[in-house]
Amino acid sequence: MDFKKSAQEIIKGVGGASNVASLIHCSTRLRFSLNDFDKANLDALKKIDGVLGAVIAGGQCQVIIGNDVVEMFDAVQGLLGGKENTGKAQRQPIGRIILDFIIGVFQPLVPAIAGGGILKSILMLIAMFGWISDKSQTYQILNLIGGAPLYLLPLLVAITAAQKLKVNPLVAVSTVGVLILPDIATMLEKGTTLFGMHVLNVTYSSQVFPAILSILLYAVMERFFTKYSPKPIRIFFVPMMAMLITAPLTLLFLGPLGYVVGQYFVSAILFLNAHLGWLATVLLAAVLPFMVATGMHKPMIPYVVATFSTVGRETLYLPASLAHNISESGTCFAVALRTNDSKMRATAISAGISAFFGITEPALYGVTLQHKRALASVIIGGIFGGAYIGISGLAAFTLVGPGLASLPMFVDKGNPMNLVNAIIGFVISFAVSFIAGLLLWQNEAKSIEKEDTEKVNIAKEDLDVPVPGQVMPLSHVPDDVFSKGLLGKGVAVVPSEGKLVAPTSGTVQMVYETKHALGMTTDAGAELLFHIGLDTVQLKGKYFDVHVKVGDHVEKGDLLETFNLQDIKAAGYNPVTMMVVTNQDHYAIDVDETETSTPHTVMNISKMEA
């Protein structure tokens, strides 16, 4: 692969270097924060050599690379040359801004936490086998080395938060470092006051939220004093004043507030986990393919980090990830055995090995998201593996993608069965998904001569455009669930008017509670799904009015639903509307993907029986 050439095309695909506000990478993705997300060409990005997929999610343009992400990042970063442009940024919804900040702060922490955590886990495993004494000085020093990233977490958060906010990271670290100074800790234990006010005794090592609140204030202070400070004294006056104000306010107010926020945050998740029990792990393992595909699993990182710093273990997200990751691997190896496509076989083997070691994006984008039966196999494996893992109460002790090489993350010195349960869950997830993959996979049918067997057209319908506007191929929708045809074939429309009409005669079968989606069955039996906008479920029905109810029979052109197009756009949501045939296995579907605003028949569907 020519990384430089691909990097040039990637930069062009995200709208050029001037459109890149910042760039980071995780284990498989380049994560661009863009000034104008409308300039990103997802279709062009997906066609680049070395790119597995591209989505806009979590306030970022995510370009999925896979195992070559570091090399591709270096190539892209080399071409950008640190010339990211932060000027004239497009106004983004507040939720997207917050999510982008959270990911930007926590994502870079993972390698340090994972490396130290795995070192501690391996040491405990060695001690359990009696190969080293946990009383020896060698063990104790190595154990402290492994624990250093978690102990110094406030400082690491200060660095990443300062980098994200583009303020001086060294002064930021110095400011937050006050929280874990040994002398300060001693004074807090004995009881102390500052400006006559009592300072709460809080242990800030391993905490993240106090550091985040501190750096948010520090960033405001640095920008304020930089703006009004005379240039000759700015080099010392700005950091002095920013530290002088931020550090005391952090000790008095922001630190305790951040500590309480972290405690409640973890308690809320643990409350749900405790009341749902093992079902929580099952449900999370089942939906993780969709969360990972859209990047929405990343917001779980703050919860995991906070949980480790509070209770020292995590019993929901990482155990569920073990079931999901290994199910991806088992399905890929099953597909490799069953497929008659040599290219798919090679992709499945490579992706299966990667998922076996905890990296699932190559499997998701290369195999499972492209084939519903493979995706179903992953979900089945995740459900069975997640059930055992949840019932056994599996706990993880470091933040890293669960896989074969990272199994020591489940070593528990006080409970040797924890690692055994992880291995059993590993085997169950792989075996169930592998068997399901073998049974469910179907190779694409090859053309059969008419004299061998003839399919008879028993019903045919023409479907008109359901929404006034610009028709475009479903593959252009910036959401993999639709663009990859996971729900079925269909078309998309960029609406010019907020009304949804019946494309043919049929019966309303389903109206979502949030009104953003509606289903109907045509008179010939085709099951149609209409989905208005992307992520509009979050509007909870606001701006939508449904004019039909379940069981109503409608004729072609009848009004089904109206929606306030301008308000949906103003709220920051993409109003693109999809019409999909969900029972496509029983239909021959001819989609007219001509991009036009002229009302016309966009699909011809024919029910076929052999």
Coordinates of C-alpha atoms in Angstrom, one line a residue:
M1 CA 0.0 0.0 0.0
D2 CA 1.2 3.5 -0.8
F3 CA 0.4 5.3 2.5
K4 CA 1.4 8.7 1.2
K5 CA -0.9 8.5 -1.8
S6 CA -3.8 7.2 0.4
A7 CA -3.1 9.9 2.9
Q8 CA -3.4 12.6 0.2
E9 CA -6.7 11.2 -0.9
I10 CA -7.9 11.0 2.7
I11 CA -7.1 14.7 3.3
K12 CA -8.9 15.5 0.1
G13 CA -11.9 13.4 1.2
V14 CA -12.3 15.2 4.5
G15 CA -12.4 18.6 2.7
G16 CA -8.7 19.4 2.5
A17 CA -6.1 20.4 5.1
S18 CA -7.8 23.7 5.7
N19 CA -10.9 21.9 6.9
V20 CA -9.1 19.8 9.5
A21 CA -9.4 21.3 13.0
S22 CA -7.6 18.4 14.7
L23 CA -6.6 14.8 14.2
I24 CA -6.1 11.9 16.6
H25 CA -6.3 8.1 16.1
C26 CA -7.4 5.1 18.1
S27 CA -6.6 1.5 17.5
T28 CA -8.3 1.3 14.1
R29 CA -9.5 4.8 13.1
L30 CA -8.4 8.2 12.1
R31 CA -10.5 10.6 14.0
F32 CA -10.9 14.0 12.3
S33 CA -12.5 17.1 14.0
L34 CA -13.6 19.2 11.0
N35 CA -14.5 22.8 10.6
D36 CA -17.2 21.9 8.2
F37 CA -18.5 18.4 8.2
D38 CA -20.5 19.0 5.0
K39 CA -17.2 19.1 3.1
A40 CA -16.4 15.5 4.0
N41 CA -17.0 13.0 1.1
L42 CA -17.7 9.7 2.8
D43 CA -18.2 7.8 -0.5
A44 CA -14.9 9.0 -1.8
L45 CA -13.2 8.1 1.5
K46 CA -14.6 4.6 1.4
K47 CA -13.0 4.0 -2.0
I48 CA -9.5 4.8 -1.0
D49 CA -6.9 2.0 -0.8
G50 CA -6.5 1.0 2.8
V51 CA -9.8 2.5 4.0
L52 CA -12.3 0.1 5.4
G53 CA -15.1 2.6 5.9
A54 CA -16.0 6.1 6.9
V55 CA -18.7 7.5 9.2
I56 CA -19.5 10.8 10.9
A57 CA -20.3 10.0 14.5
G58 CA -19.5 11.3 17.9
G59 CA -18.7 14.8 16.6
Q60 CA -15.9 13.4 14.4
C61 CA -15.3 12.2 10.9
Q62 CA -14.0 8.7 11.5
V63 CA -12.0 7.0 8.8
I64 CA -11.7 3.3 9.6
I65 CA -8.2 1.9 8.6
G66 CA -7.7 -1.2 10.7
N67 CA -4.3 -2.6 11.6
D68 CA -2.4 -0.1 9.5
V69 CA -3.8 2.9 11.4
V70 CA -0.5 4.1 12.9
E71 CA 1.2 4.1 9.5
M72 CA -1.7 5.9 7.9
F73 CA -1.9 8.4 10.8
D74 CA 1.8 9.2 10.4
A75 CA 1.4 9.7 6.6
V76 CA -1.6 12.0 7.1
Q77 CA 0.0 13.9 9.9
G78 CA 3.1 14.3 7.9
L79 CA 1.2 15.9 5.0
L80 CA -0.8 18.1 7.4
G81 CA 2.5 19.2 9.0
G82 CA 0.7 20.5 12.0
K83 CA -1.3 22.9 9.9
E84 CA -4.7 22.0 11.2
N85 CA -6.9 25.0 10.8
T86 CA -9.2 26.0 13.7
G87 CA -10.5 29.1 12.1
K88 CA -14.1 29.7 10.9
A89 CA -15.3 26.4 12.4
Q90 CA -18.8 25.3 11.5
R91 CA -21.2 25.7 14.4
Q92 CA -21.9 22.3 15.8
P93 CA -24.7 21.0 18.1
I94 CA -23.7 21.2 21.8
G95 CA -24.0 17.4 22.1
R96 CA -21.5 16.8 19.3
I97 CA -19.1 19.3 20.9
I98 CA -19.2 17.6 24.3
L99 CA -18.8 14.2 22.8
D100 CA -15.9 15.3 20.7
F101 CA -14.2 16.8 23.8
I102 CA -14.8 13.6 25.9
I103 CA -13.3 11.4 23.2
G104 CA -10.4 13.7 22.7
V105 CA -9.6 13.7 26.4
F106 CA -10.0 10.0 27.1
Q107 CA -9.0 8.2 23.9
P108 CA -5.3 9.1 24.2
L109 CA -5.2 7.7 27.8
V110 CA -6.0 4.1 26.8
P111 CA -2.5 3.0 25.8
A112 CA -0.9 4.1 29.1
I113 CA -3.7 2.6 31.2
A114 CA -3.8 -0.6 29.2
G115 CA -0.1 -1.1 29.2
G116 CA 0.2 -0.5 33.0
G117 CA -2.9 -2.6 33.7
I118 CA -1.7 -5.6 31.7
L119 CA 1.7 -5.4 33.4
K120 CA 0.0 -5.6 36.8
S121 CA -2.3 -8.5 35.6
I122 CA 0.7 -10.5 34.3
L123 CA 2.5 -10.0 37.5
M124 CA -0.5 -11.3 39.5
L125 CA -0.7 -14.3 37.2
I126 CA 3.0 -15.1 37.6
A127 CA 2.6 -14.8 41.4
M128 CA -0.5 -17.0 41.4
F129 CA 1.6 -19.8 39.7
G130 CA 4.3 -19.3 42.4
W131 CA 7.0 -18.1 40.0
I132 CA 7.6 -15.0 42.0
S133 CA 6.7 -13.9 45.5
D134 CA 4.4 -10.9 45.8
K135 CA 6.4 -9.9 48.8
S136 CA 9.7 -9.5 46.9
Q137 CA 11.0 -6.0 46.2
T138 CA 11.2 -6.8 42.4
Y139 CA 7.5 -7.7 42.4
Q140 CA 6.6 -4.6 44.4
I141 CA 8.6 -2.2 42.1
L142 CA 7.2 -3.7 38.9
N143 CA 3.7 -3.6 40.4
L144 CA 4.1 0.1 41.2
I145 CA 5.3 0.7 37.6
G146 CA 2.1 -0.9 36.3
G147 CA 0.0 1.2 38.7
A148 CA 1.7 4.5 37.8
P149 CA -0.6 5.5 34.9
L150 CA -3.7 5.1 37.0
Y151 CA -2.2 6.9 40.0
L152 CA -1.0 9.8 37.8
L153 CA -4.3 9.9 35.9
P154 CA -5.1 13.5 36.9
L155 CA -1.8 14.6 35.3
L156 CA -2.5 12.5 32.1
V157 CA -6.0 14.0 31.9
A158 CA -4.5 17.5 32.3
I159 CA -2.2 16.9 29.3
T160 CA -5.0 15.5 27.0
A161 CA -7.5 18.1 28.1
A162 CA -5.0 20.9 27.6
Q163 CA -4.1 19.6 24.1
K164 CA -7.8 19.3 23.2
L165 CA -8.4 22.9 24.4
K166 CA -5.2 24.1 22.9
V167 CA -3.7 25.6 26.0
N168 CA -0.2 25.3 27.5
P169 CA 0.0 21.6 28.6
L170 CA 3.0 22.1 30.9
V171 CA 1.3 24.8 32.9
A172 CA -1.9 22.8 32.9
V173 CA -0.1 19.8 34.4
S174 CA 1.5 22.0 37.0
T175 CA -1.9 23.4 38.0
V176 CA -3.5 20.0 38.3
G177 CA -0.4 18.5 39.9
V178 CA -1.2 20.5 43.0
L179 CA -4.0 18.0 43.7
I180 CA -1.6 15.1 44.2
L181 CA 1.4 16.8 45.8
P182 CA 2.4 14.7 48.8
D183 CA 2.6 17.7 51.1
I184 CA -0.9 18.9 50.0
A185 CA -2.2 15.4 50.6
T186 CA -0.7 15.3 54.1
M187 CA -2.2 18.7 54.9
L188 CA -5.7 17.6 53.7
E189 CA -5.5 14.5 55.9
K190 CA -4.7 16.6 58.9
G191 CA -7.4 19.2 58.0
T192 CA -6.5 22.6 56.5
T193 CA -8.0 25.9 55.4
L194 CA -7.5 28.2 52.4
F195 CA -8.4 31.8 52.6
G196 CA -10.3 30.9 55.8
M197 CA -12.4 28.2 54.1
H198 CA -12.1 24.5 55.0
V199 CA -10.6 22.4 52.2
L200 CA -12.3 19.0 51.9
N201 CA -10.0 15.9 52.3
V202 CA -10.3 14.2 48.9
T203 CA -7.8 11.7 47.5
Y204 CA -7.3 12.9 44.0
S205 CA -4.9 10.3 42.6
S206 CA -6.7 8.1 40.0
Q207 CA -9.5 10.7 39.6
V208 CA -10.4 12.2 36.2
F209 CA -13.3 14.7 36.7
P210 CA -11.5 17.0 39.1
A211 CA -8.7 17.4 36.6
I212 CA -11.2 18.0 33.7
L213 CA -13.0 20.8 35.6
S214 CA -9.7 22.3 36.6
I215 CA -8.4 22.5 33.1
L216 CA -11.7 23.9 31.8
L217 CA -11.3 26.8 34.2
Y218 CA -7.6 27.1 33.5
A219 CA -8.3 27.4 29.7
V220 CA -10.6 30.3 30.4
M221 CA -8.1 32.0 32.6
E222 CA -5.2 31.5 30.2
R223 CA -7.2 33.0 27.3
F224 CA -8.4 35.9 29.4
F225 CA -5.0 36.9 30.7
T226 CA -3.4 36.3 27.3
K227 CA -5.8 38.8 25.8
Y228 CA -5.3 41.5 28.4
S229 CA -1.7 41.0 29.5
P230 CA 1.0 43.3 28.1
K231 CA 3.2 41.3 25.7
P232 CA 6.6 41.9 27.5
I233 CA 5.4 40.2 30.7
R234 CA 3.0 37.7 29.2
I235 CA 5.5 34.8 29.4
F236 CA 5.3 34.7 33.3
F237 CA 2.2 36.8 34.1
V238 CA -0.3 34.6 32.2
P239 CA 0.7 31.3 33.8
M240 CA 1.2 32.9 37.2
M241 CA -2.3 34.4 37.2
A242 CA -4.0 31.4 35.7
M243 CA -2.4 29.1 38.3
L244 CA -3.0 31.5 41.1
I245 CA -6.8 31.5 40.4
T246 CA -7.3 28.0 39.1
A247 CA -5.4 25.9 41.7
P248 CA -7.1 27.4 44.8
L249 CA -10.6 27.3 43.2
T250 CA -9.9 23.6 42.3
L251 CA -8.9 22.7 45.8
L252 CA -11.9 24.5 47.3
F253 CA -14.7 23.8 44.8
L254 CA -13.9 22.1 41.5
G255 CA -12.0 19.2 43.0
P256 CA -14.6 18.1 45.4
L257 CA -17.3 18.8 42.8
G258 CA -15.5 16.6 40.2
Y259 CA -15.0 13.9 42.8
V260 CA -18.7 13.8 43.6
V261 CA -19.7 13.8 39.9
G262 CA -17.4 10.8 39.4
Q263 CA -18.9 9.0 42.3
Y264 CA -22.5 9.6 41.1
F265 CA -21.5 8.7 37.5
V266 CA -20.2 5.3 38.5
S267 CA -23.0 4.7 41.0
A268 CA -25.6 5.3 38.3
I269 CA -24.0 2.7 36.0
L270 CA -23.5 0.2 38.8
F271 CA -27.2 0.7 39.9
L272 CA -28.4 -0.2 36.4
N273 CA -26.0 -3.1 36.3
A274 CA -27.1 -4.4 39.7
H275 CA -30.8 -4.2 38.9
L276 CA -30.6 -5.6 35.4
G277 CA -28.0 -8.2 36.4
W278 CA -26.6 -10.4 33.8
L279 CA -29.2 -9.2 31.3
A280 CA -27.2 -5.9 31.1
T281 CA -24.2 -7.7 29.8
V282 CA -26.3 -9.7 27.3
L283 CA -28.0 -6.6 25.9
L284 CA -24.7 -4.6 25.7
A285 CA -22.9 -7.5 23.9
A286 CA -25.8 -7.8 21.4
V287 CA -25.7 -4.1 20.5
L288 CA -22.0 -3.5 20.5
P289 CA -21.6 -4.3 16.8
F290 CA -23.8 -1.2 16.1
M291 CA -22.1 0.9 18.8
V292 CA -18.6 0.1 17.5
A293 CA -19.7 0.7 13.9
T294 CA -20.8 4.2 14.7
G295 CA -18.0 4.9 17.2
M296 CA -20.6 5.3 20.0
H297 CA -18.7 2.8 22.2
K298 CA -16.0 5.5 22.9
P299 CA -18.2 7.4 25.4
M300 CA -18.1 4.3 27.6
I301 CA -14.4 5.0 28.3
P302 CA -15.0 7.7 30.9
Y303 CA -17.3 5.3 32.8
V304 CA -14.6 2.5 32.7
V305 CA -11.8 4.8 33.8
A306 CA -13.9 6.3 36.6
T307 CA -15.0 2.8 37.7
F308 CA -11.4 1.6 37.9
S309 CA -10.4 4.6 39.9
T310 CA -13.4 4.1 42.3
V311 CA -13.9 0.4 42.7
G312 CA -10.8 -1.0 41.0
R313 CA -12.7 -3.3 38.6
E314 CA -15.3 -3.1 35.8
T315 CA -18.1 -5.6 35.3
L316 CA -20.2 -4.5 32.4
Y317 CA -18.6 -2.9 29.3
L318 CA -15.3 -4.8 29.1
P319 CA -16.8 -8.2 29.8
A320 CA -19.5 -7.6 27.2
S321 CA -16.8 -6.5 24.8
L322 CA -15.0 -9.9 25.3
A323 CA -18.2 -11.7 24.2
H324 CA -18.6 -9.3 21.2
N325 CA -15.0 -9.3 20.0
I326 CA -14.7 -13.1 20.1
S327 CA -18.1 -13.5 18.4
E328 CA -16.8 -11.4 15.5
S329 CA -13.8 -13.7 15.2
G330 CA -15.9 -16.9 15.3
T331 CA -18.2 -15.6 12.7
C332 CA -15.4 -14.5 10.4
F333 CA -13.7 -17.9 10.5
A334 CA -17.1 -19.6 9.8
V335 CA -17.6 -17.3 6.8
A336 CA -14.1 -18.1 5.6
L337 CA -15.0 -21.8 5.5
R338 CA -18.5 -21.4 3.9
T339 CA -17.9 -18.6 1.3
N340 CA -17.2 -19.4 -2.3
D341 CA -15.8 -16.0 -2.9
S342 CA -11.9 -16.1 -2.6
K343 CA -11.7 -12.3 -1.9
M344 CA -14.2 -12.6 1.0
R345 CA -12.4 -15.7 2.3
A346 CA -9.1 -13.7 2.5
T347 CA -10.8 -10.8 4.2
A348 CA -12.6 -13.0 6.7
I349 CA -9.5 -14.8 7.7
S350 CA -7.5 -11.6 8.3
A351 CA -10.4 -9.9 10.1
G352 CA -11.0 -13.1 12.2
I353 CA -7.4 -13.1 13.4
S354 CA -7.6 -9.4 14.2
A355 CA -10.9 -9.8 16.2
F356 CA -9.4 -12.8 18.0
F357 CA -6.9 -10.4 19.5
G358 CA -9.5 -7.7 20.3
I359 CA -9.6 -5.4 17.2
T360 CA -13.0 -5.8 15.6
E361 CA -13.3 -3.0 13.0
P362 CA -11.8 -5.0 10.1
A363 CA -14.4 -7.8 10.9
L364 CA -17.3 -5.3 11.2
Y365 CA -16.6 -3.3 8.1
G366 CA -15.1 -6.1 6.0
V367 CA -17.6 -8.9 6.8
T368 CA -20.4 -8.7 9.3
L369 CA -22.0 -5.3 8.5
Q370 CA -22.1 -6.2 4.9
H371 CA -24.0 -9.5 5.4
K372 CA -27.0 -9.7 7.7
R373 CA -26.6 -13.4 8.3
A374 CA -23.1 -12.8 9.5
L375 CA -24.2 -10.0 11.7
A376 CA -26.9 -12.2 13.2
S377 CA -24.3 -14.8 14.0
V378 CA -22.2 -12.2 15.9
I379 CA -25.3 -11.1 17.9
I380 CA -26.1 -14.8 18.7
G381 CA -22.6 -15.4 19.9
G382 CA -22.6 -12.2 21.9
I383 CA -25.9 -13.2 23.6
F384 CA -24.7 -16.6 24.6
G385 CA -21.2 -15.6 25.6
G386 CA -22.6 -12.5 27.3
A387 CA -25.1 -14.6 29.3
Y388 CA -22.4 -16.8 30.8
I389 CA -20.1 -13.8 31.4
G390 CA -22.9 -11.8 33.1
I391 CA -24.1 -14.7 35.2
S392 CA -20.5 -15.6 36.3
G393 CA -20.0 -11.9 37.3
L394 CA -16.8 -11.5 35.3
A395 CA -14.7 -8.5 36.2
A396 CA -12.0 -6.7 34.2
F397 CA -9.1 -4.9 35.8
T398 CA -7.6 -2.8 33.0
L399 CA -8.8 -0.9 30.1
V400 CA -7.8 -2.7 26.9
G401 CA -9.7 -4.4 24.0
P402 CA -10.5 -7.9 25.3
G403 CA -8.9 -10.7 23.2
L404 CA -6.5 -13.6 23.4
A405 CA -3.4 -11.6 24.2
S406 CA -5.1 -9.4 26.7
L407 CA -6.8 -12.2 28.8
P408 CA -4.6 -11.3 31.8
M409 CA -6.8 -8.3 32.2
F410 CA -9.2 -10.7 33.9
V411 CA -6.7 -12.0 36.5
D412 CA -8.0 -11.5 40.0
K413 CA -5.6 -12.5 42.8
G414 CA -8.5 -12.9 45.2
N415 CA -10.6 -15.0 42.8
P416 CA -8.7 -17.3 40.5
M417 CA -12.0 -18.4 38.9
N418 CA -12.4 -14.9 37.3
L419 CA -9.8 -15.8 34.7
V420 CA -11.3 -19.2 34.2
N421 CA -14.7 -17.6 33.6
A422 CA -13.2 -15.3 31.1
I423 CA -11.7 -18.2 29.2
I424 CA -15.0 -20.1 29.3
G425 CA -16.9 -17.0 28.1
F426 CA -14.2 -16.7 25.3
V427 CA -14.8 -20.3 24.2
I428 CA -18.6 -20.0 24.3
S429 CA -18.6 -16.8 22.3
F430 CA -16.3 -18.2 19.6
A431 CA -18.0 -21.6 19.4
V432 CA -21.6 -20.3 19.3
S433 CA -20.9 -17.6 16.7
F434 CA -18.8 -20.0 14.6
I435 CA -21.6 -22.6 14.6
A436 CA -24.2 -20.0 13.9
G437 CA -22.1 -18.6 11.1
L438 CA -21.8 -22.1 9.5
L439 CA -25.5 -22.6 9.7
L440 CA -26.8 -19.2 8.7
W441 CA -24.3 -18.2 6.0
Q442 CA -25.6 -18.4 2.4
N443 CA -23.5 -17.8 -0.6
E444 CA -25.0 -15.4 -3.1
A445 CA -27.0 -17.4 -5.6
K446 CA -25.5 -17.7 -9.0
S447 CA -27.7 -17.2 -12.1
I448 CA -29.6 -20.3 -13.0
E449 CA -30.7 -21.2 -16.5
K450 CA -34.4 -20.7 -17.2
E451 CA -34.8 -24.3 -18.2
D452 CA -33.5 -25.5 -14.8
T453 CA -36.0 -23.6 -12.7
E454 CA -38.1 -20.6 -13.4
K455 CA -39.2 -17.9 -10.9
V456 CA -42.6 -16.6 -11.4
N457 CA -43.6 -13.0 -10.8
I458 CA -46.8 -13.3 -8.7
A459 CA -47.1 -9.6 -7.7
K460 CA -45.6 -6.3 -8.9
E461 CA -45.8 -2.8 -7.6
D462 CA -44.4 0.6 -8.4
L463 CA -43.3 2.8 -5.5
D464 CA -43.3 6.6 -5.9
V465 CA -41.1 9.1 -4.0
P466 CA -42.5 9.2 -0.4
V467 CA -41.2 12.7 0.3
P468 CA -40.8 15.7 -1.9
G469 CA -37.1 16.5 -2.5
Q470 CA -33.8 15.4 -4.0
V471 CA -33.7 11.6 -4.5
M472 CA -30.3 10.0 -4.0
P473 CA -28.9 6.4 -3.7
L474 CA -29.2 4.8 -0.3
S475 CA -25.5 4.2 -0.4
H476 CA -25.0 8.0 0.0
V477 CA -26.6 8.1 3.4
P478 CA -23.9 8.9 6.1
D479 CA -25.1 6.0 8.3
D480 CA -23.8 2.4 7.7
V481 CA -27.0 0.8 8.8
F482 CA -28.7 2.3 5.7
S483 CA -25.8 2.8 3.3
K484 CA -24.6 -0.8 3.6
G485 CA -28.2 -2.1 3.1
L486 CA -28.3 -3.7 6.6
L487 CA -32.0 -3.1 6.8
G488 CA -32.7 -3.7 3.1
K489 CA -32.7 -2.1 -0.3
G490 CA -34.3 1.3 -0.9
V491 CA -33.8 5.0 -1.7
A492 CA -33.1 8.2 0.3
V493 CA -34.5 11.6 -0.2
V494 CA -33.2 15.0 1.0
P495 CA -36.6 16.5 1.7
S496 CA -37.6 19.9 0.4
E497 CA -41.0 19.7 2.2
G498 CA -41.9 18.1 5.5
K499 CA -44.5 15.6 4.5
L500 CA -44.4 11.8 4.1
V501 CA -46.9 10.2 1.8
A502 CA -47.8 6.6 0.9
P503 CA -45.7 5.5 -2.1
T504 CA -48.4 2.9 -2.9
S505 CA -51.5 1.4 -1.3
G506 CA -51.1 -0.6 1.8
T507 CA -51.7 -0.9 5.6
V508 CA -49.9 0.9 8.4
Q509 CA -48.2 -1.7 10.5
M510 CA -46.1 0.3 12.9
V511 CA -45.6 3.9 14.2
Y512 CA -42.6 4.5 16.4
E513 CA -43.3 6.2 19.7
T514 CA -40.9 8.9 18.8
K515 CA -42.7 9.4 15.4
H516 CA -39.4 9.5 13.4
A517 CA -40.1 6.2 11.7
L518 CA -43.2 4.4 10.3
G519 CA -43.8 1.0 8.8
M520 CA -46.4 -0.2 6.3
T521 CA -47.2 -3.4 4.4
T522 CA -48.2 -2.9 0.8
D523 CA -51.2 -4.6 -0.7
A524 CA -48.8 -7.0 -2.4
G525 CA -47.0 -7.9 0.9
A526 CA -43.8 -5.8 0.7
E527 CA -42.8 -4.5 4.1
L528 CA -41.7 -0.8 3.9
L529 CA -39.8 1.2 6.6
F530 CA -39.8 5.0 6.4
H531 CA -37.1 6.7 8.5
I532 CA -37.1 10.5 8.8
G533 CA -33.7 11.9 9.5
L534 CA -30.6 10.5 11.2
D535 CA -30.5 10.3 15.0
T536 CA -33.9 12.0 15.1
V537 CA -35.0 9.5 17.7
Q538 CA -33.3 11.9 20.2
L539 CA -36.0 14.5 19.4
K540 CA -38.5 12.2 21.2
G541 CA -41.3 13.1 18.8
K542 CA -40.8 16.8 18.8
Y543 CA -41.4 18.4 15.3
F544 CA -43.3 15.3 14.1
D545 CA -47.1 14.8 13.6
V546 CA -48.4 11.4 12.5
H547 CA -51.8 11.4 10.6
V548 CA -52.4 7.7 10.6
K549 CA -52.6 4.9 13.1
V550 CA -51.7 1.2 13.1
G551 CA -54.2 -0.7 11.1
D552 CA -55.2 2.1 8.8
H553 CA -55.4 1.3 5.1
V554 CA -54.0 4.0 2.9
E555 CA -53.9 4.7 -0.9
K556 CA -51.0 5.9 -2.9
G557 CA -50.4 9.6 -2.2
D558 CA -52.2 9.6 1.2
L559 CA -50.6 11.8 3.9
L560 CA -48.9 9.6 6.5
E561 CA -46.9 12.1 8.5
T562 CA -45.8 15.8 8.6
F563 CA -42.6 17.1 10.1
N564 CA -41.1 20.6 10.7
L565 CA -38.1 20.5 8.3
Q566 CA -36.6 23.8 9.4
D567 CA -36.8 23.1 13.1
I568 CA -35.2 19.6 12.6
K569 CA -32.3 21.2 10.7
A570 CA -32.0 24.0 13.3
A571 CA -31.7 21.4 16.0
G572 CA -28.6 20.0 14.2
Y573 CA -30.1 16.9 12.7
N574 CA -29.8 15.6 9.1
P575 CA -33.3 15.3 7.7
V576 CA -32.5 12.8 5.0
T577 CA -35.4 10.3 4.7
M578 CA -35.1 6.7 3.8
M579 CA -37.6 4.2 2.3
V580 CA -36.4 0.6 2.7
V581 CA -37.9 -2.8 1.7
T582 CA -37.2 -4.9 4.8
N583 CA -38.4 -8.3 3.5
Q584 CA -36.2 -8.0 0.4
D585 CA -35.4 -11.7 0.4
H586 CA -38.8 -12.3 -1.1
Y587 CA -38.6 -9.6 -3.7
A588 CA -36.8 -8.7 -6.9
I589 CA -36.2 -5.0 -6.3
D590 CA -35.3 -2.5 -9.1
V591 CA -34.2 0.8 -7.6
D592 CA -34.0 3.9 -9.8
E593 CA -31.0 5.8 -8.2
T594 CA -31.2 8.7 -10.6
E595 CA -30.6 11.8 -8.5
T596 CA -33.5 14.2 -9.3
S597 CA -36.0 16.4 -7.6
T598 CA -38.8 15.5 -10.0
P599 CA -41.5 13.2 -8.5
H600 CA -41.3 9.8 -10.1
T601 CA -41.4 6.1 -9.5
V602 CA -38.2 5.2 -7.6
M603 CA -38.7 1.5 -7.1
N604 CA -40.2 -1.5 -8.9
I605 CA -40.7 -4.4 -6.6
S606 CA -41.8 -7.9 -7.7
K607 CA -42.7 -10.7 -5.3
M608 CA -41.1 -13.9 -6.6
E609 CA -41.7 -17.5 -5.9
A610 CA -39.9 -20.4 -7.4

